[in-house]
XYZ file of C-alpha atoms in Angstrom:
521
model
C -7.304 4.078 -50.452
C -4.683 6.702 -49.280
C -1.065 5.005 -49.024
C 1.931 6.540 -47.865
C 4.804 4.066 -49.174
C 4.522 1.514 -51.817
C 6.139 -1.836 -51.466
C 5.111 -5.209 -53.640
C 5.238 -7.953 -50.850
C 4.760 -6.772 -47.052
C 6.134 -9.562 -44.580
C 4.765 -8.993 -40.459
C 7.283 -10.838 -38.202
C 10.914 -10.765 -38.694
C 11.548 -14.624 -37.274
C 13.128 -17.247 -39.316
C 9.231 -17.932 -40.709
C 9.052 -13.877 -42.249
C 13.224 -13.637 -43.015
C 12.868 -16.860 -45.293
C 9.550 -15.350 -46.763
C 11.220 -12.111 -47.735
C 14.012 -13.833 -48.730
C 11.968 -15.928 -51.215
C 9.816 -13.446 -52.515
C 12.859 -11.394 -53.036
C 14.148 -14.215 -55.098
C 10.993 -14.027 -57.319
C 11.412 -10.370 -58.293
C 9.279 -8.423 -55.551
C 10.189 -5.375 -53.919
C 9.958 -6.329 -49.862
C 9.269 -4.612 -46.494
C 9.899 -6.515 -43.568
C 8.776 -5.270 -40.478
C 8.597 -6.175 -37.099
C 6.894 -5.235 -33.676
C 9.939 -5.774 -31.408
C 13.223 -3.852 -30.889
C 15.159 -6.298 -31.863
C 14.875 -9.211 -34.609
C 15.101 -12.909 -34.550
C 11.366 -13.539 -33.190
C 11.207 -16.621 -30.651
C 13.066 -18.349 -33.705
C 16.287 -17.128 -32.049
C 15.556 -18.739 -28.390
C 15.205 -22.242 -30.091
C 17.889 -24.564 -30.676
C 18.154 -24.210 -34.539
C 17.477 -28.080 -35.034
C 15.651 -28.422 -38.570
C 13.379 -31.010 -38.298
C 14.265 -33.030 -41.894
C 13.479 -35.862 -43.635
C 14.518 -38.948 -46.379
C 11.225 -40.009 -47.311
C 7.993 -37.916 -48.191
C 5.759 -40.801 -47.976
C 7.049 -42.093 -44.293
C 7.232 -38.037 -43.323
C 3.437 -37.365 -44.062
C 2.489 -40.915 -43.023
C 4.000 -39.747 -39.269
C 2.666 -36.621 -39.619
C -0.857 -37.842 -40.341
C -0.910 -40.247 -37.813
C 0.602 -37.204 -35.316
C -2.030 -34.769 -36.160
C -4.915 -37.292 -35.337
C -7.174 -35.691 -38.374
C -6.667 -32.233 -37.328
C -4.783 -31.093 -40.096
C -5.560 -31.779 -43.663
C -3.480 -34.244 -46.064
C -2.418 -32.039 -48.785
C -1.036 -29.682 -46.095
C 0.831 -31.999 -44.124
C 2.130 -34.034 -47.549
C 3.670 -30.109 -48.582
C 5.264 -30.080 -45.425
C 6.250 -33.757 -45.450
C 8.013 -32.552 -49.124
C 9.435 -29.865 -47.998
C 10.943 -31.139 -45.295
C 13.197 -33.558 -47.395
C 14.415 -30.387 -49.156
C 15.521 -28.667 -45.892
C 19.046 -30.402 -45.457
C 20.120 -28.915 -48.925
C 18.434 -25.756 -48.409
C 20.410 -24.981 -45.354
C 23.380 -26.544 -46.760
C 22.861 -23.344 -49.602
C 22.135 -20.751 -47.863
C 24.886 -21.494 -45.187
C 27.594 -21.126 -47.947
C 26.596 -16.983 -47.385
C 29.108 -16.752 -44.428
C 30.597 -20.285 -44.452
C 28.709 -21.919 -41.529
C 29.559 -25.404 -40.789
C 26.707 -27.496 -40.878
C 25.844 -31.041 -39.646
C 23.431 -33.691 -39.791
C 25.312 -36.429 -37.444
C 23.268 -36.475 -33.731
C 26.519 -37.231 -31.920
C 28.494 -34.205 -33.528
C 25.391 -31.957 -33.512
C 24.958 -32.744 -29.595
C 29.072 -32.986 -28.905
C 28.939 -36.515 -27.404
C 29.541 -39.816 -28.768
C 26.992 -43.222 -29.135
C 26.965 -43.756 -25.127
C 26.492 -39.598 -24.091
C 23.255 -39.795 -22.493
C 22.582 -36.183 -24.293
C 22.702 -37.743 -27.914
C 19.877 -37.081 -30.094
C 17.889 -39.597 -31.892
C 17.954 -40.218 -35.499
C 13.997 -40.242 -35.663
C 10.869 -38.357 -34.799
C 9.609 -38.519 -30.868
C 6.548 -41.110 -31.173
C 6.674 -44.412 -32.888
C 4.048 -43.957 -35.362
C 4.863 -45.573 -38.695
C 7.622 -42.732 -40.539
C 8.920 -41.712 -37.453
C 12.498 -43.621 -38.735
C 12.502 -40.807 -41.473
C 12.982 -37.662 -39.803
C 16.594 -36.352 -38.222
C 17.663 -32.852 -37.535
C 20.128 -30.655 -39.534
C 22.388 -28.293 -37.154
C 24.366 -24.979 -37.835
C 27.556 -26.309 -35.741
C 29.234 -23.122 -36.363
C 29.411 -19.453 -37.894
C 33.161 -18.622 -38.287
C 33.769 -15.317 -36.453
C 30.253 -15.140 -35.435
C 29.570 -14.562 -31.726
C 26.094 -14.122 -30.308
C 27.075 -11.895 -27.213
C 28.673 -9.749 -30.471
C 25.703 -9.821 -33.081
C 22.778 -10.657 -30.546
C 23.450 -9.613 -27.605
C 19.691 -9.410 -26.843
C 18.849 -13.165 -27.808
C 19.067 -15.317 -24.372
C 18.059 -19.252 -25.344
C 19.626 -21.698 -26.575
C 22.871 -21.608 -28.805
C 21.939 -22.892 -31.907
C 18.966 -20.158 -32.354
C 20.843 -17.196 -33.445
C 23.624 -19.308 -35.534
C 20.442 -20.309 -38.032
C 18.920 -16.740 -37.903
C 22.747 -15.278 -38.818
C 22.651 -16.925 -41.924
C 18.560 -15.780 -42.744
C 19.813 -12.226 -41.839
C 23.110 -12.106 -43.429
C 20.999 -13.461 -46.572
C 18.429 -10.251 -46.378
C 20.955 -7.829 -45.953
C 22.165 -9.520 -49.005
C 18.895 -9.170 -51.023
C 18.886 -5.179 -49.536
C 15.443 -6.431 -47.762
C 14.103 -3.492 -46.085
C 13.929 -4.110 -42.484
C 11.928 -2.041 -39.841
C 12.141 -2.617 -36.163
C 9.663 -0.987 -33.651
C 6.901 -1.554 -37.068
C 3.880 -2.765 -35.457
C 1.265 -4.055 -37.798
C -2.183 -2.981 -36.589
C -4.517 -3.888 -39.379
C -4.726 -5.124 -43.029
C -6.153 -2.995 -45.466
C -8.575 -4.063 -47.956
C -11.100 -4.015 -50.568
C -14.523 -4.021 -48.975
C -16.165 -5.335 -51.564
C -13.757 -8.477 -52.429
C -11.884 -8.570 -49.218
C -8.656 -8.695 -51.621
C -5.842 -7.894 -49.460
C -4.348 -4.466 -50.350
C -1.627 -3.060 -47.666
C -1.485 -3.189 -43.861
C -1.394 -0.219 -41.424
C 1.443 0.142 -39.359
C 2.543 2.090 -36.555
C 6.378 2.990 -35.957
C 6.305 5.219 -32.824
C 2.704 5.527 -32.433
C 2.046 6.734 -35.292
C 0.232 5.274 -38.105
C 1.194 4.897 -41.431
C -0.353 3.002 -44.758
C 1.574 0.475 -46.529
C 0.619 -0.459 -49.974
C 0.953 -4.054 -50.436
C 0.931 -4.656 -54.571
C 1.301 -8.361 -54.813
C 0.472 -9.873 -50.803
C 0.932 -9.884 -47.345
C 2.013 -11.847 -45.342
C 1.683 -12.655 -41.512
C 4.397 -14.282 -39.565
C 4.509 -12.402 -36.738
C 3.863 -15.773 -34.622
C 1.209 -16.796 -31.825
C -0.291 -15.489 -28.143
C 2.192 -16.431 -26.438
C 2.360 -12.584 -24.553
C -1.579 -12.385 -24.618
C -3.282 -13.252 -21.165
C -7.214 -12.594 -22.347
C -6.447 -14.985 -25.457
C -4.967 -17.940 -23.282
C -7.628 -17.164 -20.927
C -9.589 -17.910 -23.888
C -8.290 -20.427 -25.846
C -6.288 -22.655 -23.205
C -8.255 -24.783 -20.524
C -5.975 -24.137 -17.795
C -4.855 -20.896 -16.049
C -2.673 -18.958 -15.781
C -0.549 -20.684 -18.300
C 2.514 -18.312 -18.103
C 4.800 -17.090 -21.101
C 8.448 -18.307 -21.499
C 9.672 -16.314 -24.290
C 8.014 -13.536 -26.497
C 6.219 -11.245 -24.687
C 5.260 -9.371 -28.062
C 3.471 -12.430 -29.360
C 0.377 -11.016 -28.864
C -2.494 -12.401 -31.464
C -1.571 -9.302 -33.748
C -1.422 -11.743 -36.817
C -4.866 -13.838 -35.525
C -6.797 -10.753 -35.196
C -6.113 -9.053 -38.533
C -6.744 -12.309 -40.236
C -10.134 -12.937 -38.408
C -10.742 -9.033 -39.313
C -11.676 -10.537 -42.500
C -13.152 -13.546 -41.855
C -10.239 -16.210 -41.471
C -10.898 -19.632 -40.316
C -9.279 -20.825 -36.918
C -7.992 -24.387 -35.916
C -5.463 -25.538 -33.103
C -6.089 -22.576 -30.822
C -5.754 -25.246 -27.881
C -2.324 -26.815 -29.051
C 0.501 -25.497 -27.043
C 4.119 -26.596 -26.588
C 5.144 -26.303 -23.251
C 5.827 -27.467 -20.033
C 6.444 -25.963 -16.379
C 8.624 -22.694 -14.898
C 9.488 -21.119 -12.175
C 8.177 -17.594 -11.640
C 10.846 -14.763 -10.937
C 10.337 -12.837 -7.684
C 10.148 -9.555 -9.449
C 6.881 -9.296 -10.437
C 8.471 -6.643 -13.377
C 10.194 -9.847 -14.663
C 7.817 -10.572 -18.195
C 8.777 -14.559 -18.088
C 8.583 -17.958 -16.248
C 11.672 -19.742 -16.316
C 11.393 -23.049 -17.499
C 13.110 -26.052 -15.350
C 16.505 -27.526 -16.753
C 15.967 -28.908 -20.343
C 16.125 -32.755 -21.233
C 17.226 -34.727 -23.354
C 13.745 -36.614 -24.878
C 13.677 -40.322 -24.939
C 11.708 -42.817 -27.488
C 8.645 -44.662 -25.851
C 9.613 -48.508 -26.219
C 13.107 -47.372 -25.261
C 12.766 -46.100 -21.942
C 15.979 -47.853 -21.239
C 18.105 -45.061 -22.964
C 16.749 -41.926 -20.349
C 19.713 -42.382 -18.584
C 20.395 -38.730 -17.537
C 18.706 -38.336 -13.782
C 16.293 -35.995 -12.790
C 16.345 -34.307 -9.802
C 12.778 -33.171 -8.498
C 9.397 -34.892 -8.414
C 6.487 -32.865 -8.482
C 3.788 -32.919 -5.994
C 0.005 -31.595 -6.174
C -1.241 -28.936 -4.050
C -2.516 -31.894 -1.961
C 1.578 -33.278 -1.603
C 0.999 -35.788 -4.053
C 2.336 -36.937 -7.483
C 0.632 -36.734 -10.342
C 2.441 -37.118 -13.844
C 5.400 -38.539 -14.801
C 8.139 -35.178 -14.563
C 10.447 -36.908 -17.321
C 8.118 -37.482 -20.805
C 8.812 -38.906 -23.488
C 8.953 -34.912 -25.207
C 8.557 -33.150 -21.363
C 8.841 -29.157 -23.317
C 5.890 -30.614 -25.107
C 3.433 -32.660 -23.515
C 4.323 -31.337 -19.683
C 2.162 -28.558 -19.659
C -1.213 -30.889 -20.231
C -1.545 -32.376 -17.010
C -1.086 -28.911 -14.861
C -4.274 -27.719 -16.797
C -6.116 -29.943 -15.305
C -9.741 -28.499 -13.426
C -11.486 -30.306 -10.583
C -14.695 -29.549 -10.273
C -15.264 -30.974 -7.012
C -13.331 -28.195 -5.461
C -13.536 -25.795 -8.106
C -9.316 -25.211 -8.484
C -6.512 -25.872 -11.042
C -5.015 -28.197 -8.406
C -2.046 -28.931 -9.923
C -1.110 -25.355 -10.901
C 0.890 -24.033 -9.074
C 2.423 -27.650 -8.897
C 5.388 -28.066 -6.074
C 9.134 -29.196 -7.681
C 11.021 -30.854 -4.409
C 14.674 -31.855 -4.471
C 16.930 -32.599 -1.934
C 21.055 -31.376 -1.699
C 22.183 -33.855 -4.114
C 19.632 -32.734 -6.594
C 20.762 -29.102 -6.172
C 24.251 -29.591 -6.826
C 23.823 -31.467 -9.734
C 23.000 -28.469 -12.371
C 21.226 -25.171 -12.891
C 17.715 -25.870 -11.676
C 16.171 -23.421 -14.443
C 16.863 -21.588 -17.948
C 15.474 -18.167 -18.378
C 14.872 -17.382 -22.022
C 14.634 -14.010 -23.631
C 14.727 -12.038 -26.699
C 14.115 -8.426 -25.818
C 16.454 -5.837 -25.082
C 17.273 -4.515 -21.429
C 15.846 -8.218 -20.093
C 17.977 -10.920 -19.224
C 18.114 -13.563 -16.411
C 21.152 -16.205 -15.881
C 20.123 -18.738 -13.549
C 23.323 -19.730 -10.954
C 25.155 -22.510 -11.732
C 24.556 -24.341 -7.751
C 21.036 -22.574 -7.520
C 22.090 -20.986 -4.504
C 21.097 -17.538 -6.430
C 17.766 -18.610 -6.495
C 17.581 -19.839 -2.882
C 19.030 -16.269 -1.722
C 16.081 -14.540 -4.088
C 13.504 -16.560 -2.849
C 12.271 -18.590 -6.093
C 13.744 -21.663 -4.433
C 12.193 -22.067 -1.330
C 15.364 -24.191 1.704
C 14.509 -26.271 4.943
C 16.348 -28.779 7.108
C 13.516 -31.310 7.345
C 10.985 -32.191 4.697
C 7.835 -31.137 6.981
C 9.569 -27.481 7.332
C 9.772 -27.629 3.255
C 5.982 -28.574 3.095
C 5.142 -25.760 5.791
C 6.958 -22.909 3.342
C 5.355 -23.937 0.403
C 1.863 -24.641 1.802
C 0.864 -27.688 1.312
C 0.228 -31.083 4.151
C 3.352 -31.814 5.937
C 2.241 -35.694 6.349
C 1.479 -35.944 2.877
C 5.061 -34.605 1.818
C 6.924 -36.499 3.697
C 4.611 -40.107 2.611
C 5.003 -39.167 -1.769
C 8.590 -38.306 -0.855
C 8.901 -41.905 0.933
C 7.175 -43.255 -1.796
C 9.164 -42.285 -4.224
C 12.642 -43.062 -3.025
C 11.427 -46.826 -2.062
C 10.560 -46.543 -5.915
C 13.999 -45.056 -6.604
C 15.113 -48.325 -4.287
C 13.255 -50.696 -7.155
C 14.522 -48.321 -10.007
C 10.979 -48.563 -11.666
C 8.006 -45.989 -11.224
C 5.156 -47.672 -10.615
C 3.030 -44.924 -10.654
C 3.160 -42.652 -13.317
C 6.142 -44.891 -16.192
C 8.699 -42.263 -15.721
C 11.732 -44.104 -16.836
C 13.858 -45.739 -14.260
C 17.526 -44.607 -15.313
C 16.037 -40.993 -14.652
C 15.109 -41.645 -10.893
C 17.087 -40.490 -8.199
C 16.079 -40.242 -4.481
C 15.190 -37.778 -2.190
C 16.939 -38.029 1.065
C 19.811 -36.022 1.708
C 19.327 -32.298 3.706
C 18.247 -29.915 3.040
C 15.611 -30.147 0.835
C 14.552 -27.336 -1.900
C 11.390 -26.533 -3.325
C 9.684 -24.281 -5.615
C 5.814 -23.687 -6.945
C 6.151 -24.049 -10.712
C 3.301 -23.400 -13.122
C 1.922 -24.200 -16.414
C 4.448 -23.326 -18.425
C 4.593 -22.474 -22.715
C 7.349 -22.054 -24.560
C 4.886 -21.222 -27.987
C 1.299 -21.510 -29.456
C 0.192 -23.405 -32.632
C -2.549 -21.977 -32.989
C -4.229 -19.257 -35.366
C -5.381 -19.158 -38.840
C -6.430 -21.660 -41.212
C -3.574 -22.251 -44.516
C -3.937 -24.206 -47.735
C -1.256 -26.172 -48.847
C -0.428 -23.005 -51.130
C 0.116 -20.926 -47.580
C -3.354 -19.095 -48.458
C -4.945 -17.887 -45.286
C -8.442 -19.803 -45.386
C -11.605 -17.720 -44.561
C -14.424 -19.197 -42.553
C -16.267 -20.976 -45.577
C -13.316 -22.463 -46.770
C -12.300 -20.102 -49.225
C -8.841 -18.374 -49.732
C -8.930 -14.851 -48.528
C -7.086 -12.987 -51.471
C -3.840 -11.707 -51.657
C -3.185 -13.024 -47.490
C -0.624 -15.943 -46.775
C 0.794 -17.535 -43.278
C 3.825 -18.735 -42.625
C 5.647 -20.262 -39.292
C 4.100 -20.951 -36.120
C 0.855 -18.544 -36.899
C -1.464 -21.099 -37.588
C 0.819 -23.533 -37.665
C -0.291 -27.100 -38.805
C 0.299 -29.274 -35.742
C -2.355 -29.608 -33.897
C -2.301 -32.491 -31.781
C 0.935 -33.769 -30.695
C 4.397 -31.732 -31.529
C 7.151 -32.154 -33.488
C 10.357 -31.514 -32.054
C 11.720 -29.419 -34.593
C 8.848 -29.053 -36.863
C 7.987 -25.217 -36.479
C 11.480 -24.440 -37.586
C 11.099 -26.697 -40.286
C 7.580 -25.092 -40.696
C 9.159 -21.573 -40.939
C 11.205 -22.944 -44.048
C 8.599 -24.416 -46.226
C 5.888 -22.595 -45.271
C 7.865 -19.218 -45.471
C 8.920 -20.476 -48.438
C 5.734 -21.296 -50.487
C 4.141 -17.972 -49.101
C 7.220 -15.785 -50.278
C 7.388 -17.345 -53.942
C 3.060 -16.805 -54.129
C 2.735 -13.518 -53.120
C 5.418 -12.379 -55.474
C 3.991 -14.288 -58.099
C 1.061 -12.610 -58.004
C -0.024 -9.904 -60.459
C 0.280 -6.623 -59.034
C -3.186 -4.734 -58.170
C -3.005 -0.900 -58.843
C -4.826 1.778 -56.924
């Protein structure tokens, strides 16, 4: 084994999941390299809205997340992240004391509204399994003299993203963690005999380069979100676009399989549905207006109205828009195959709103973290209209006729709905009734939207330890995970939870890899 540069813990991915793995492993004594694929740092970590999913109680955390993970995950990894999770509030509280960040755990501060603001967050987790009363987020409300147009002017989601990632990065530059931008990793190096992990090859401008790796590796370089043969693959329906991360391509998946890693939630994607941008050079769908989530058994509080219904390719309804977690769960039903016609017929789906809907808000949010891309949706959608993502007619039938789809069929689910909007109660699909509004004031707007995700959680198999996990349910040596790659939700999302996974599992993989005896060549 020929290596050009020596370092004694290699981190791939430079989100929050690989900055808080350096950082830790840093902390323990190891020399680090930190490299990453993209131009710029921050990973999709820097779209999100910085919310770290915490907890009181261990035992009502992991209860929830058991009962959340429906078996798919096993105990003694969900009761480390169920631990860890009760450590988060102080941990941020620490580390934000680097460039005196002002952090909060009250909803109604963290959200800038009061008991009766409709946008409020709830104090608990989004299902009511037993736990769910334990969880609540902790918020970075502010980095004095810190402004993201400044620092990150690359980094286009929401604000709260890049005020958590300024206090990992501020804390690496601290450490003197080497950082490399442009660093592809292409493949792990290793003993062929053992399979011991012993550097990774990388390649900065095309051109390769070996890394010696003394203590471990580690992969946090995220999912597939920006890989169409793996969602092909993997996901049932198709195309499901990509909202974010266009570099998220399965490099961490592959390298791990490479050497015989196990694979589990390769199905389990957060998401929902988007727009797609005219330009077919435009990497992204844009994802409709964000919500506020709401707590089934409490419909009563989704009190901020929706807009648009969304109709079939036949004109009709079929899924509640408004969700109890909508970025989560509203992706499912637009995968869904009929085999009598052979079609995704729900994908593209049709949004419809009338001129009242469009005046309300910004239809869409584009998300981004690359350099030289950016999007900003208009303010009264008329942007859109003039681009030709939203599609304008006087009359309902003329709507149906651009979009094609059954003019008759329009106009009877849009008749339908605003007699429901009449009753205030959807009888067909439970969306909540504080979230209805009708349909009936020209003109009228539409748009096909598509299956939509903002990230995978999917990839390889951990151990509570953040071992990657080989086929026969051994630990491949010297190899850890951290983040969303492989991530341990695998049945119904956490809001918050893979930031909260990029702490303790970036955590634990940091502090083992440095622990471990260095090899020598």
């Amino acid at each position: 084994m020929q290596f050009d540069e020596s370092y004694d813990v290699v981190v791939a991915g430079s989100g929050l999941a690989g900055g808080i793995a350096a950082i830790a492993a840093a902390d323990a004594g190891a020399k680090v390299l930190l490299i990453e694929k993209s131009e710029v740092p921050g990973g999709l970590s820097i779209c999100s809205y910085g919310a770290v999913r915490s907890a009181r109680d261990p035992q009502a955390a992991f209860a929830y997340l058991k009962a959340t993970n429906d078996g798919r995950t096993p105990d003694d990894v969900l009761r480390v992240l169920a631990e860890g999770m009760c450590e988060l509030e102080a941990t941020v509280r620490g580390l934000a004391t680097i460039n005196g960040a002002v952090i909060s755990t009250s909803v109604a501060e963290a959200a800038g509204g009061g008991p009766d603001d409709p946008y409020r967050r709830r104090v608990g987790a989004n299902y009511p399994f037993p736990g769910n009363e334990a969880f609540y987020h902790t918020t970075v409300v502010d980095v004095p003299g810190f402004d993201t147009a400044e620092h990150y002017p690359w980094a286009n989601g929401a604000p709260g993203g890049p005020k958590l990632f300024k206090i990992i990065h501020d804390h690496l530059r601290k450490r003197g963690v080497e950082i490399r931008l442009g660093t592809p990793a292409l493949r792990l190096i290793a003993d062929p005999g053992t399979r011991e992990v012993r550097g990774v090859t990388v390649a900065p401008n095309g051109t390769e380069r070996a890394i010696q790796a003394r203590r471990g590796v580690i992969l946090a370089c995220g999912g597939f979100e920006g890989n169409a043969e793996m969602k092909a693959q993997f996901l049932e329906g198709k195309p499901v676009l990509n909202a974010a991360a266009r570099t998220n391509t399965g490099d961490g998946i592959r390298m791990a399989q490479d050497l015989g890693a196990a694979l589990w939630h390769m199905w389990h994607i957060h998401g929902a549905y988007g727009f797609r941008h005219p330009d077919p050079a435009y990497p992204y769908a844009i994802r409709l207006k964000r919500f506020p989530d709401w707590f089934p058994g409490e419909e009563s509080r989704a009190r901020v109205k929706m807009a648009w219904i969304l109709l079939d390719q036949d004109g009709r309804r079929f899924m509640s828009e408004y969700q109890p977690y909508t970025q989560d769960t509203g992706v499912r039903p637009s995968q869904y195959y009929d085999p009598v016609r052979q079609r995704f017929p729900r994908n593209p789906a049709f949004m419809i709103c009338d001129e009242e809907g469009r005046k309300q808000y910004p239809l869409g949010k584009a998300t981004s973290n690359d350099k030289g891309i950016r999007y900003y949706w208009s303010d009264d959608n008329l942007k859109e209209v003039e681009s030709g993502i939203l599609k304008r007619a006087d009359t309902l039938e003329g709507l149906a006729i651009a979009l094609g789809i059954e003019p008759e069929a329009v106009v009877a689910s849009v008749s339908r709905w605003d007699e429901q909007c009449g009753h205030g109660h959807d009888e067909d699909f439970g969306r909540p009734g504080n979230t209805m509004t009708s349909i009936r004031t020209p003109p009228f707007y539409g748009a096909p939207v598509w299956a939509t995700l903002s990230n995978t959680q999917g990839g390889p198999v951990h151990d509570a330890q953040s071992r990657v996990i080989d086929v026969y349910g051994k630990p491949i040596p010297r190899l850890y995970t951290a983040g969303e790659l492989g991530s341990a939700f695998g049945h119904l999302y956490l809001s918050g939870g893979n930031i909260a996974e990029c702490f303790v599992t970036g955590r634990i993989a940091g502090r083992n890899a440095a622990a471990m005896a260095p090899w020598h060549a």
